[in-house]
mmCIF file with all atom_site columns, C-alpha atoms in Angstrom:
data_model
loop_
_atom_site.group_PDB
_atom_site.id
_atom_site.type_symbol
_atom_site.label_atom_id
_atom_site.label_alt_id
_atom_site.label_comp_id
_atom_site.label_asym_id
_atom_site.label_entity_id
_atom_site.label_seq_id
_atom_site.pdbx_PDB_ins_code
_atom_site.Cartn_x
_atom_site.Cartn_y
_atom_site.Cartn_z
_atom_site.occupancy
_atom_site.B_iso_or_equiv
_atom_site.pdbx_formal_charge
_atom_site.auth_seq_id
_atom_site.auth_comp_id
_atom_site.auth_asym_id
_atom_site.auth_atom_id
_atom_site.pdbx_PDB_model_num
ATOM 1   C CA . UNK A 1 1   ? 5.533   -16.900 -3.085  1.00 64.00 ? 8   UNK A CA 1
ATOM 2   C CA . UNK A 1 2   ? 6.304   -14.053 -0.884  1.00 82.00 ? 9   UNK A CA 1
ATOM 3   C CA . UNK A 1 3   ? 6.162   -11.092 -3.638  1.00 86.00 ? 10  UNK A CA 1
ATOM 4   C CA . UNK A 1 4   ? 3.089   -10.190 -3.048  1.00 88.00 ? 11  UNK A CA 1
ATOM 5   C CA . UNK A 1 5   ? 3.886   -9.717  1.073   1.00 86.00 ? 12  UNK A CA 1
ATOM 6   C CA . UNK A 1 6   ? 6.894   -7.892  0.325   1.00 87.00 ? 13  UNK A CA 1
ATOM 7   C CA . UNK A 1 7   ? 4.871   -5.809  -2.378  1.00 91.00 ? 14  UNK A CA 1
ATOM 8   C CA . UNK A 1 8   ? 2.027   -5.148  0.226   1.00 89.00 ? 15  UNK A CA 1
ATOM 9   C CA . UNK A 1 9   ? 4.469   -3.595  2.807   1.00 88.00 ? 16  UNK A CA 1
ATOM 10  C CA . UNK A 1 10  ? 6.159   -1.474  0.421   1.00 89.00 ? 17  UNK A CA 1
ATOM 11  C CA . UNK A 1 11  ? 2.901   -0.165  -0.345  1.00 90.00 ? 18  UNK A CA 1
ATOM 12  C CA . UNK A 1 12  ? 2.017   0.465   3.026   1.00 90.00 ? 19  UNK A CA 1
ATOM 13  C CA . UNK A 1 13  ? 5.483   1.898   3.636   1.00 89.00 ? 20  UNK A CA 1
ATOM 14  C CA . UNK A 1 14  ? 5.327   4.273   0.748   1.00 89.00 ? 21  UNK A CA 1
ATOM 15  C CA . UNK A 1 15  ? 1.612   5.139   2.072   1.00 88.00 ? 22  UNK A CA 1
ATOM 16  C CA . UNK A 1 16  ? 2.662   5.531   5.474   1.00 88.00 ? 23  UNK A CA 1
ATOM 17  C CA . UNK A 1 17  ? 5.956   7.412   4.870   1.00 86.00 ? 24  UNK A CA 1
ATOM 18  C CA . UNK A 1 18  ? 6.599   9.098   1.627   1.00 86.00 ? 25  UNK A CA 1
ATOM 19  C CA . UNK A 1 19  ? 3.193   10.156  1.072   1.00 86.00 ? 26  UNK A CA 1
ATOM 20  C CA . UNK A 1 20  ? 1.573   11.127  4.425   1.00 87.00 ? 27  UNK A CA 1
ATOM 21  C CA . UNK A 1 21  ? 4.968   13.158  4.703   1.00 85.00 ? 28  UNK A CA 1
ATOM 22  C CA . UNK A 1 22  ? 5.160   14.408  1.627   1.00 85.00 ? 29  UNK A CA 1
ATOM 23  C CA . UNK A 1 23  ? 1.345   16.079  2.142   1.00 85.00 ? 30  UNK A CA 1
ATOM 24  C CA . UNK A 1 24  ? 1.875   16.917  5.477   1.00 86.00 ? 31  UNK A CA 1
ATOM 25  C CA . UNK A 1 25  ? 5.364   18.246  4.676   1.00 86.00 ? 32  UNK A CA 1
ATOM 26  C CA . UNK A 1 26  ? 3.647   20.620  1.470   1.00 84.00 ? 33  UNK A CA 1
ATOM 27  C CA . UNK A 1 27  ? 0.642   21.479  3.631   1.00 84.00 ? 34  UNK A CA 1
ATOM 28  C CA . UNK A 1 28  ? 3.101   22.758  6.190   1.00 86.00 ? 35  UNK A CA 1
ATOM 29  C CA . UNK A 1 29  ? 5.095   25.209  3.709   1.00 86.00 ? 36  UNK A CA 1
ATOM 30  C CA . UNK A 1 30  ? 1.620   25.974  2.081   1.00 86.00 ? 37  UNK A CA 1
ATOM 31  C CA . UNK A 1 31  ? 1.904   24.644  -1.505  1.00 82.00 ? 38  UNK A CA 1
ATOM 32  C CA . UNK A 1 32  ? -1.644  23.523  -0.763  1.00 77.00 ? 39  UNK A CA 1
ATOM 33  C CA . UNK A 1 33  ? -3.121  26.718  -0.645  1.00 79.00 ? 40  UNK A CA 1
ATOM 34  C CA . UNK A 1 34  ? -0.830  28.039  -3.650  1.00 80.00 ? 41  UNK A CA 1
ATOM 35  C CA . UNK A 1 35  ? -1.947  25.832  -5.790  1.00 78.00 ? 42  UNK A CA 1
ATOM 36  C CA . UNK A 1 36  ? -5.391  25.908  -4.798  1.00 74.00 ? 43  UNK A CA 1
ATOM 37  C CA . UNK A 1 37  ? -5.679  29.243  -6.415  1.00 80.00 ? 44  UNK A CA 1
ATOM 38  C CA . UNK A 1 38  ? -4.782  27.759  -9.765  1.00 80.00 ? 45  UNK A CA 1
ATOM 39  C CA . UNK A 1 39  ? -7.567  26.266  -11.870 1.00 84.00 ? 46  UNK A CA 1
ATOM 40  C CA . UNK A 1 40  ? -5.949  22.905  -10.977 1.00 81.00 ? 47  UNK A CA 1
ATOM 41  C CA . UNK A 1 41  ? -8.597  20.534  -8.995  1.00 82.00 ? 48  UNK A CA 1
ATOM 42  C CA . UNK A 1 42  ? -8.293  19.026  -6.006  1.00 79.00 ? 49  UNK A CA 1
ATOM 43  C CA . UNK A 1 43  ? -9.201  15.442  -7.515  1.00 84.00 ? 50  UNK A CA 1
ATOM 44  C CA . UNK A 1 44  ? -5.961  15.798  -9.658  1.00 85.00 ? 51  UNK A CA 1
ATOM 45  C CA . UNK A 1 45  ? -3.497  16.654  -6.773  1.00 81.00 ? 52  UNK A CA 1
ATOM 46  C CA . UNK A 1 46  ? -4.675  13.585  -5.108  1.00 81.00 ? 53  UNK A CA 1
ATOM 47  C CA . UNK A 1 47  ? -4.318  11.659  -8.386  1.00 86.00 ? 54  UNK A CA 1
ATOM 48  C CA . UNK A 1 48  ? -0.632  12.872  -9.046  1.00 85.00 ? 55  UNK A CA 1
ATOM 49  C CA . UNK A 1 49  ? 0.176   12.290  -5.382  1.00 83.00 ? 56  UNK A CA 1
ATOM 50  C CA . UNK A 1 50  ? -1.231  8.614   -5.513  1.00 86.00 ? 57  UNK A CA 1
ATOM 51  C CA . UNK A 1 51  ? 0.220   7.854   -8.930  1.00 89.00 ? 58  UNK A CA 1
ATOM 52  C CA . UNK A 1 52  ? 3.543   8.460   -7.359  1.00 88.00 ? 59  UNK A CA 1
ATOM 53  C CA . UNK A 1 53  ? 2.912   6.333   -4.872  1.00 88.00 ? 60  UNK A CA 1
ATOM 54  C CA . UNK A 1 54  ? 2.440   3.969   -7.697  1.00 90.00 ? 61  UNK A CA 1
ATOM 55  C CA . UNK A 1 55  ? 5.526   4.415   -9.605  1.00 91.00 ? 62  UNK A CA 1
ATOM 56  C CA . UNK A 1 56  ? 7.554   4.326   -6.495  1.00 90.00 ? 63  UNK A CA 1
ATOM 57  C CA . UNK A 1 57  ? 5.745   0.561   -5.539  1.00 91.00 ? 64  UNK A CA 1
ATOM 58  C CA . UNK A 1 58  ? 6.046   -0.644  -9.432  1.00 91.00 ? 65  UNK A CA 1
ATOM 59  C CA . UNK A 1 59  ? 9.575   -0.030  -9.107  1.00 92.00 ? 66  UNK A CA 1
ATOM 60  C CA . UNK A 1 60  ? 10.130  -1.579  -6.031  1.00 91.00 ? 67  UNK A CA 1
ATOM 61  C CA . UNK A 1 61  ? 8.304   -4.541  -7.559  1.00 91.00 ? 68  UNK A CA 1
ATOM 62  C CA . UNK A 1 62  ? 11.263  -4.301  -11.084 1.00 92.00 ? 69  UNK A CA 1
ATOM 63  C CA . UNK A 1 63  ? 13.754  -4.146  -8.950  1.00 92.00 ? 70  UNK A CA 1
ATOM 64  C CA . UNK A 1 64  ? 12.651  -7.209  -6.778  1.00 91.00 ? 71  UNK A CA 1
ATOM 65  C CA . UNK A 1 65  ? 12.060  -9.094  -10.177 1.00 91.00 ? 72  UNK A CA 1
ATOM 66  C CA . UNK A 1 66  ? 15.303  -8.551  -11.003 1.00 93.00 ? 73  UNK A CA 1
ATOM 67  C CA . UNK A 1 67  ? 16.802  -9.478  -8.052  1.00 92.00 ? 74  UNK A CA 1
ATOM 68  C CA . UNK A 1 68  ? 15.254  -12.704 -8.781  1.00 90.00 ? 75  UNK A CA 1
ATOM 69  C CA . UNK A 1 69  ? 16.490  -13.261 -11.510 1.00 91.00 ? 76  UNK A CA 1
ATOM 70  C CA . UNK A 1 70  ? 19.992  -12.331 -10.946 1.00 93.00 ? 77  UNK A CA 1
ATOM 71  C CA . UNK A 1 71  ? 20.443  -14.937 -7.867  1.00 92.00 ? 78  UNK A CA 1
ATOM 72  C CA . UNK A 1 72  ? 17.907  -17.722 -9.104  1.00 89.00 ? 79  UNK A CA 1
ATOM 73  C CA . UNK A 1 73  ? 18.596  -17.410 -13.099 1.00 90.00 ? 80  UNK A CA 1
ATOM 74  C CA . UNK A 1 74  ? 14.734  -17.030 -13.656 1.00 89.00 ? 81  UNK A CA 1
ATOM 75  C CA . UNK A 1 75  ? 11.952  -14.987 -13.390 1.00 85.00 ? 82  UNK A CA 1
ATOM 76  C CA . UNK A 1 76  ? 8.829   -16.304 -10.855 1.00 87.00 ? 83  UNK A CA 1
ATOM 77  C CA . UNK A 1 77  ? 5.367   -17.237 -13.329 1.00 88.00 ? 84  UNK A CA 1
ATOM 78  C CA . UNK A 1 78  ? 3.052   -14.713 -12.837 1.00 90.00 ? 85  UNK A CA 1
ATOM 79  C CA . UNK A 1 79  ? 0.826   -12.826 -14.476 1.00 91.00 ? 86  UNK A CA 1
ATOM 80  C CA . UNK A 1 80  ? 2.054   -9.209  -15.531 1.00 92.00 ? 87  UNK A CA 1
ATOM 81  C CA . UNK A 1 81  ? -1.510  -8.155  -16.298 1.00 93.00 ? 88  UNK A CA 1
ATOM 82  C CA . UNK A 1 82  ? -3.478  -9.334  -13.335 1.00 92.00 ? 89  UNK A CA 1
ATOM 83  C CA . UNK A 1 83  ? -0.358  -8.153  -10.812 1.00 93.00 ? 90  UNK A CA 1
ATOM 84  C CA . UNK A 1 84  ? -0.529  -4.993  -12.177 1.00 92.00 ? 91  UNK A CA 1
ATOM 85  C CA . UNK A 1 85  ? -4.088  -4.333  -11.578 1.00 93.00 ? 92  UNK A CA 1
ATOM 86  C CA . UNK A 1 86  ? -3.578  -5.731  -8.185  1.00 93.00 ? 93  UNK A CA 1
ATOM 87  C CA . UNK A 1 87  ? -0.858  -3.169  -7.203  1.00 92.00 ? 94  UNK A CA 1
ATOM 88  C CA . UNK A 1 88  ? -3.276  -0.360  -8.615  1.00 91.00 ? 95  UNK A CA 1
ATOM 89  C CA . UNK A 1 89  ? -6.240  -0.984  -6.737  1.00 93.00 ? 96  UNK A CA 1
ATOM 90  C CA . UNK A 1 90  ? -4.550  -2.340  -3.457  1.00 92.00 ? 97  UNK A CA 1
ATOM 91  C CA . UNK A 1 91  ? -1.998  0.320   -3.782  1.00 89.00 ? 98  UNK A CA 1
ATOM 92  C CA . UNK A 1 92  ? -4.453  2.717   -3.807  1.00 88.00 ? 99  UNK A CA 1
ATOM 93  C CA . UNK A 1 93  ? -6.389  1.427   -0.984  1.00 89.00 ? 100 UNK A CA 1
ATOM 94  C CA . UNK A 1 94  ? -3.457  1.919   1.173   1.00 89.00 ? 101 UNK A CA 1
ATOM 95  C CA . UNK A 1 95  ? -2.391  4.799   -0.143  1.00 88.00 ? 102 UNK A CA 1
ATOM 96  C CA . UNK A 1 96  ? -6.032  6.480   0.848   1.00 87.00 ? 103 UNK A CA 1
ATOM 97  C CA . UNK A 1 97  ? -4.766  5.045   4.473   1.00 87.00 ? 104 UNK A CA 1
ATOM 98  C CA . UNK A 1 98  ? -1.863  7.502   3.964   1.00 86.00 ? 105 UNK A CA 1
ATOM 99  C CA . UNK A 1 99  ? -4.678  10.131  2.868   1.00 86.00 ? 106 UNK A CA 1
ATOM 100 C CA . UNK A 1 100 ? -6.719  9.947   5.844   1.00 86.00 ? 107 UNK A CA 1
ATOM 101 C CA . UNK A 1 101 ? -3.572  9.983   8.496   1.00 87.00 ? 108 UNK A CA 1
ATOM 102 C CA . UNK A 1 102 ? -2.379  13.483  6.683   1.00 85.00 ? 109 UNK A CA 1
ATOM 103 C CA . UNK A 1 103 ? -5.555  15.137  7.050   1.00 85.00 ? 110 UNK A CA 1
ATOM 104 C CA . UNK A 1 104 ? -5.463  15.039  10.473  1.00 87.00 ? 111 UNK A CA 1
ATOM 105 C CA . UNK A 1 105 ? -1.653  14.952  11.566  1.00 86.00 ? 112 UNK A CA 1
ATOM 106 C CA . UNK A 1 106 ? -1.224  18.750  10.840  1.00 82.00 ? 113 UNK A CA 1
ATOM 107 C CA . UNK A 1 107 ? 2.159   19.022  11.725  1.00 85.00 ? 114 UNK A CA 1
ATOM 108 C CA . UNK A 1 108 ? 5.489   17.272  10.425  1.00 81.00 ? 115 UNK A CA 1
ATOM 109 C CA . UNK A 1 109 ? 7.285   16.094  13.613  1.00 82.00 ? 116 UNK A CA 1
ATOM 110 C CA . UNK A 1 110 ? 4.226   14.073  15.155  1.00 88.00 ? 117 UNK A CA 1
ATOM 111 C CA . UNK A 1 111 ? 3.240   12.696  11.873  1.00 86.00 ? 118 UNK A CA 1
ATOM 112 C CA . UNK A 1 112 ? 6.074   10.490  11.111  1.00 85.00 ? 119 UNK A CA 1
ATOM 113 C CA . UNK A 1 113 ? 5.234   8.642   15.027  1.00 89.00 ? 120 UNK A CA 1
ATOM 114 C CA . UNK A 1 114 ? 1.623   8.194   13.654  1.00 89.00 ? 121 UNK A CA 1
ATOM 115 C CA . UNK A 1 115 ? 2.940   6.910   10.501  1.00 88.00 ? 122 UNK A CA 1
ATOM 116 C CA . UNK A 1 116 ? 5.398   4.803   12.316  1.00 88.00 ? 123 UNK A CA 1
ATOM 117 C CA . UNK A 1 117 ? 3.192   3.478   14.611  1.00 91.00 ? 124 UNK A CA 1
ATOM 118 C CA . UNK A 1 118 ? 0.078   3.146   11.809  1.00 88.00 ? 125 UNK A CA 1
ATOM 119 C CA . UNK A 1 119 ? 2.610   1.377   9.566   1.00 89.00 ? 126 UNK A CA 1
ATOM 120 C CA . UNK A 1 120 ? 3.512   -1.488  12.608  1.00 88.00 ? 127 UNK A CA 1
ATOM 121 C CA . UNK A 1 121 ? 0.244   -2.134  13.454  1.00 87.00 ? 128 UNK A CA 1
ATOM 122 C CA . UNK A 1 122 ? -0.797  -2.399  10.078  1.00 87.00 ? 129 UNK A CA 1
ATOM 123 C CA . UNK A 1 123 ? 2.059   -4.449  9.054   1.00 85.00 ? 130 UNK A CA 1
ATOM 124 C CA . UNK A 1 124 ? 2.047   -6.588  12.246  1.00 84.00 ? 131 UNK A CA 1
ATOM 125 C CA . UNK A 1 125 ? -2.040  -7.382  12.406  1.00 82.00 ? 132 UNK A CA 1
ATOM 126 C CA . UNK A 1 126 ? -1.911  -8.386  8.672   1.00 81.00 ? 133 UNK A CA 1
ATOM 127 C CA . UNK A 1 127 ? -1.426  -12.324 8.130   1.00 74.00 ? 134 UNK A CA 1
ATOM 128 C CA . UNK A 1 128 ? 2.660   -12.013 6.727   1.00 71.00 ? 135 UNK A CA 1
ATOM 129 C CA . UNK A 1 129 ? 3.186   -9.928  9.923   1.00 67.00 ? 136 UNK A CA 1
ATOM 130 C CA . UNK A 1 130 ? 1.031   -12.684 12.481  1.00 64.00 ? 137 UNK A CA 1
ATOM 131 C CA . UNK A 1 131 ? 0.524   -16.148 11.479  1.00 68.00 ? 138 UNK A CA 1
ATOM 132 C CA . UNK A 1 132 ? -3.531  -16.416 10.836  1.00 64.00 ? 139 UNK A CA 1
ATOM 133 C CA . UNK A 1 133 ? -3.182  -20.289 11.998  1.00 66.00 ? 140 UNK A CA 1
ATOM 134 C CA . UNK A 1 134 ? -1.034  -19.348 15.011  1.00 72.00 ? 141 UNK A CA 1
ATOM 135 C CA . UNK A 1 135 ? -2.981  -15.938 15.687  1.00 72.00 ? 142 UNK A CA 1
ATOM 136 C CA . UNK A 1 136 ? -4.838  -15.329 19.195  1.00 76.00 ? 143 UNK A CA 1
ATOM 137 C CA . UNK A 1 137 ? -8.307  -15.320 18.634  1.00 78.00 ? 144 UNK A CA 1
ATOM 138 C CA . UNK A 1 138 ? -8.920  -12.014 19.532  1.00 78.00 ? 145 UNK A CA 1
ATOM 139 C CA . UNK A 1 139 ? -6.184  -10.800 16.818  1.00 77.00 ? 146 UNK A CA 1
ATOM 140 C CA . UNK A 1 140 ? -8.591  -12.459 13.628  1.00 76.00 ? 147 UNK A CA 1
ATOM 141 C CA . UNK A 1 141 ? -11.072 -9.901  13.472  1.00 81.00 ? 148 UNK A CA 1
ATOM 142 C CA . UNK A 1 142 ? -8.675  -7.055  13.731  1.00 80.00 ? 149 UNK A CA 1
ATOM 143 C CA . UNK A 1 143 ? -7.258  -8.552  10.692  1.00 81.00 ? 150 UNK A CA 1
ATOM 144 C CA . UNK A 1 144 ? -9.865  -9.081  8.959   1.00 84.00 ? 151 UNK A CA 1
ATOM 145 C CA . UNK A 1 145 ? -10.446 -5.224  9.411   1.00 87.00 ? 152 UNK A CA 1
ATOM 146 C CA . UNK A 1 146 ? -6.921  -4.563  8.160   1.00 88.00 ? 153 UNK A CA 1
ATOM 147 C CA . UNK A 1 147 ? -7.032  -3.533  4.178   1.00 91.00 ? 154 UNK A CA 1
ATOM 148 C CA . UNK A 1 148 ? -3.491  -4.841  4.490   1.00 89.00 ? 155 UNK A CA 1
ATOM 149 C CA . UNK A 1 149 ? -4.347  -8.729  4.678   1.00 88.00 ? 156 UNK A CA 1
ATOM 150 C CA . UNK A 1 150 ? -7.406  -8.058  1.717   1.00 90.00 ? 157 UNK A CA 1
ATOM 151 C CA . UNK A 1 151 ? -4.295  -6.361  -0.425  1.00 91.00 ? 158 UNK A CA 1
ATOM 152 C CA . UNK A 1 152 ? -2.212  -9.304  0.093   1.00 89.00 ? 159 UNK A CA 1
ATOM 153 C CA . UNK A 1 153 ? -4.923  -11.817 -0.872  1.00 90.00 ? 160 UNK A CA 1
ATOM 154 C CA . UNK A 1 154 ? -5.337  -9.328  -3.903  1.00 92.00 ? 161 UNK A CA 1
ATOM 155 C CA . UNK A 1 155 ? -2.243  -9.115  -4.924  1.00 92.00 ? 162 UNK A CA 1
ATOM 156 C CA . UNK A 1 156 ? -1.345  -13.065 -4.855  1.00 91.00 ? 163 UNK A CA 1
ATOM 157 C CA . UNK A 1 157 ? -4.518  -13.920 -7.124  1.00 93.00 ? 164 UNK A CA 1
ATOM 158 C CA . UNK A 1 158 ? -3.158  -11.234 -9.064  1.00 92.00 ? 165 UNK A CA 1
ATOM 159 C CA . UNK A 1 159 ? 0.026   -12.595 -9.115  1.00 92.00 ? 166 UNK A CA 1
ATOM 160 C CA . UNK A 1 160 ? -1.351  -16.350 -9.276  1.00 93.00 ? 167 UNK A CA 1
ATOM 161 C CA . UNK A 1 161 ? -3.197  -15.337 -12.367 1.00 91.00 ? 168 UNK A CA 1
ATOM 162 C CA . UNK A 1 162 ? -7.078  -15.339 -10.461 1.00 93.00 ? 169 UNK A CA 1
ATOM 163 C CA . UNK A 1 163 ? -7.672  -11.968 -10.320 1.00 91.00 ? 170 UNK A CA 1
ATOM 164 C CA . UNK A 1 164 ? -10.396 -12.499 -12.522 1.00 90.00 ? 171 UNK A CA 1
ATOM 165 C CA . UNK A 1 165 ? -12.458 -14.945 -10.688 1.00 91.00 ? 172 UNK A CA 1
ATOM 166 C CA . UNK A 1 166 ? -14.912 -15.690 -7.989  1.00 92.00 ? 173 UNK A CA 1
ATOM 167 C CA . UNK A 1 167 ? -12.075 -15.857 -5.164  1.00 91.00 ? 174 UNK A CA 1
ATOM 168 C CA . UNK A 1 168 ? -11.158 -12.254 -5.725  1.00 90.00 ? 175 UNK A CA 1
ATOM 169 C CA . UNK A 1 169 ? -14.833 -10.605 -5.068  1.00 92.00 ? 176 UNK A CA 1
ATOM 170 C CA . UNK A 1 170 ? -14.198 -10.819 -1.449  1.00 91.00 ? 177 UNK A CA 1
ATOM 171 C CA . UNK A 1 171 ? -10.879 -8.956  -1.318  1.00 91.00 ? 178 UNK A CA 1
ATOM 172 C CA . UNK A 1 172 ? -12.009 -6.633  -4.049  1.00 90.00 ? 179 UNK A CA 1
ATOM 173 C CA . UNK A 1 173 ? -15.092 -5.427  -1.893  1.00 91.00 ? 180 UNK A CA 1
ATOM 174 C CA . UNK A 1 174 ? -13.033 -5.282  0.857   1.00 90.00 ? 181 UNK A CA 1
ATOM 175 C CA . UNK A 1 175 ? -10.389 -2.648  -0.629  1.00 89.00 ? 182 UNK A CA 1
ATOM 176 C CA . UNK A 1 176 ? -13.162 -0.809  -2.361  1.00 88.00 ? 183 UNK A CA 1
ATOM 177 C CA . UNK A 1 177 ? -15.026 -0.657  -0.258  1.00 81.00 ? 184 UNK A CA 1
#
């Protein structure tokens, strides 16, 4: 099943893209500092900004769904429950990615070549981006390090209905962490 990799890189392409822009983008014109004088917390902008994120990717993920069932006549088994928790907490993994490339990319222009270049090498170190069997030896670690190949293992148990056992502790820790 390949949902799950597509589902991981639109996460990381929302986090990379639409929301490292977007807070860039409103830090820029200064909405930041507008709405900082409201009594409206920090915590929530970050929450609305992430959730989204989240809509956007849960979307994405309808639309693929439907996709396959318009050319294949059925819906892949999965489970709804376990998926969606899987997109939540490996969505916002990567989305706090996004976070941490907009806090220090302070203008516009230069952060959509961070996020283009962030976005590749997270994409292309993860295992759906370089075969783990076929990778160099020097590349394993560096994905193992990538929060891109613990979303994907994430998101299949999710999706393979084992998000609530033993073999998702490791990726779990790993995205929390």
């Amino acid at each position: 099943e390949y949902i799950p990799e597509i589902v991981a890189t639109l996460a990381v392409i929302v986090s990379m893209f639409v929301l490292t822009g977007n807070l860039v983008v409103n830090r820029e014109l200064g909405f930041f500092k507008r709405i900082l004088a409201t009594p409206v917390s920090s915590n929530l902008i970050a929450a609305s900004t992430a959730t989204r994120g989240l809509i956007v990717v849960a979307v994405a993920t309808i639309e693929i769904l439907l996709v396959c069932l318009l050319f294949t006549g059925q819906v892949p088994a999965f489970d709804p429950l376990g998926f969606a928790i899987a997109v939540m907490v490996s969505g916002g993994t990567l989305f706090t990615v996004g976070f941490c490339i907009a806090a220090f990319v302070r203008r516009a222009q230069p952060m959509f070549v961070v996020a283009n270049i962030g976005a590749q090498v997270l994409i292309f170190t993860s295992p759906f981006g370089l075969d783990w069997l076929n990778a160099p030896a020097a590349i394993r670690p560096v994905q193992m390090l990538n929060p891109v190949t613990h979303a994907v293992n994430l998101l299949s148990l999710g999706w393979d209905g084992e998000l609530f056992s033993l073999a998702s502790l490791m990726p779990l820790a790993a995205l929390l962490c």
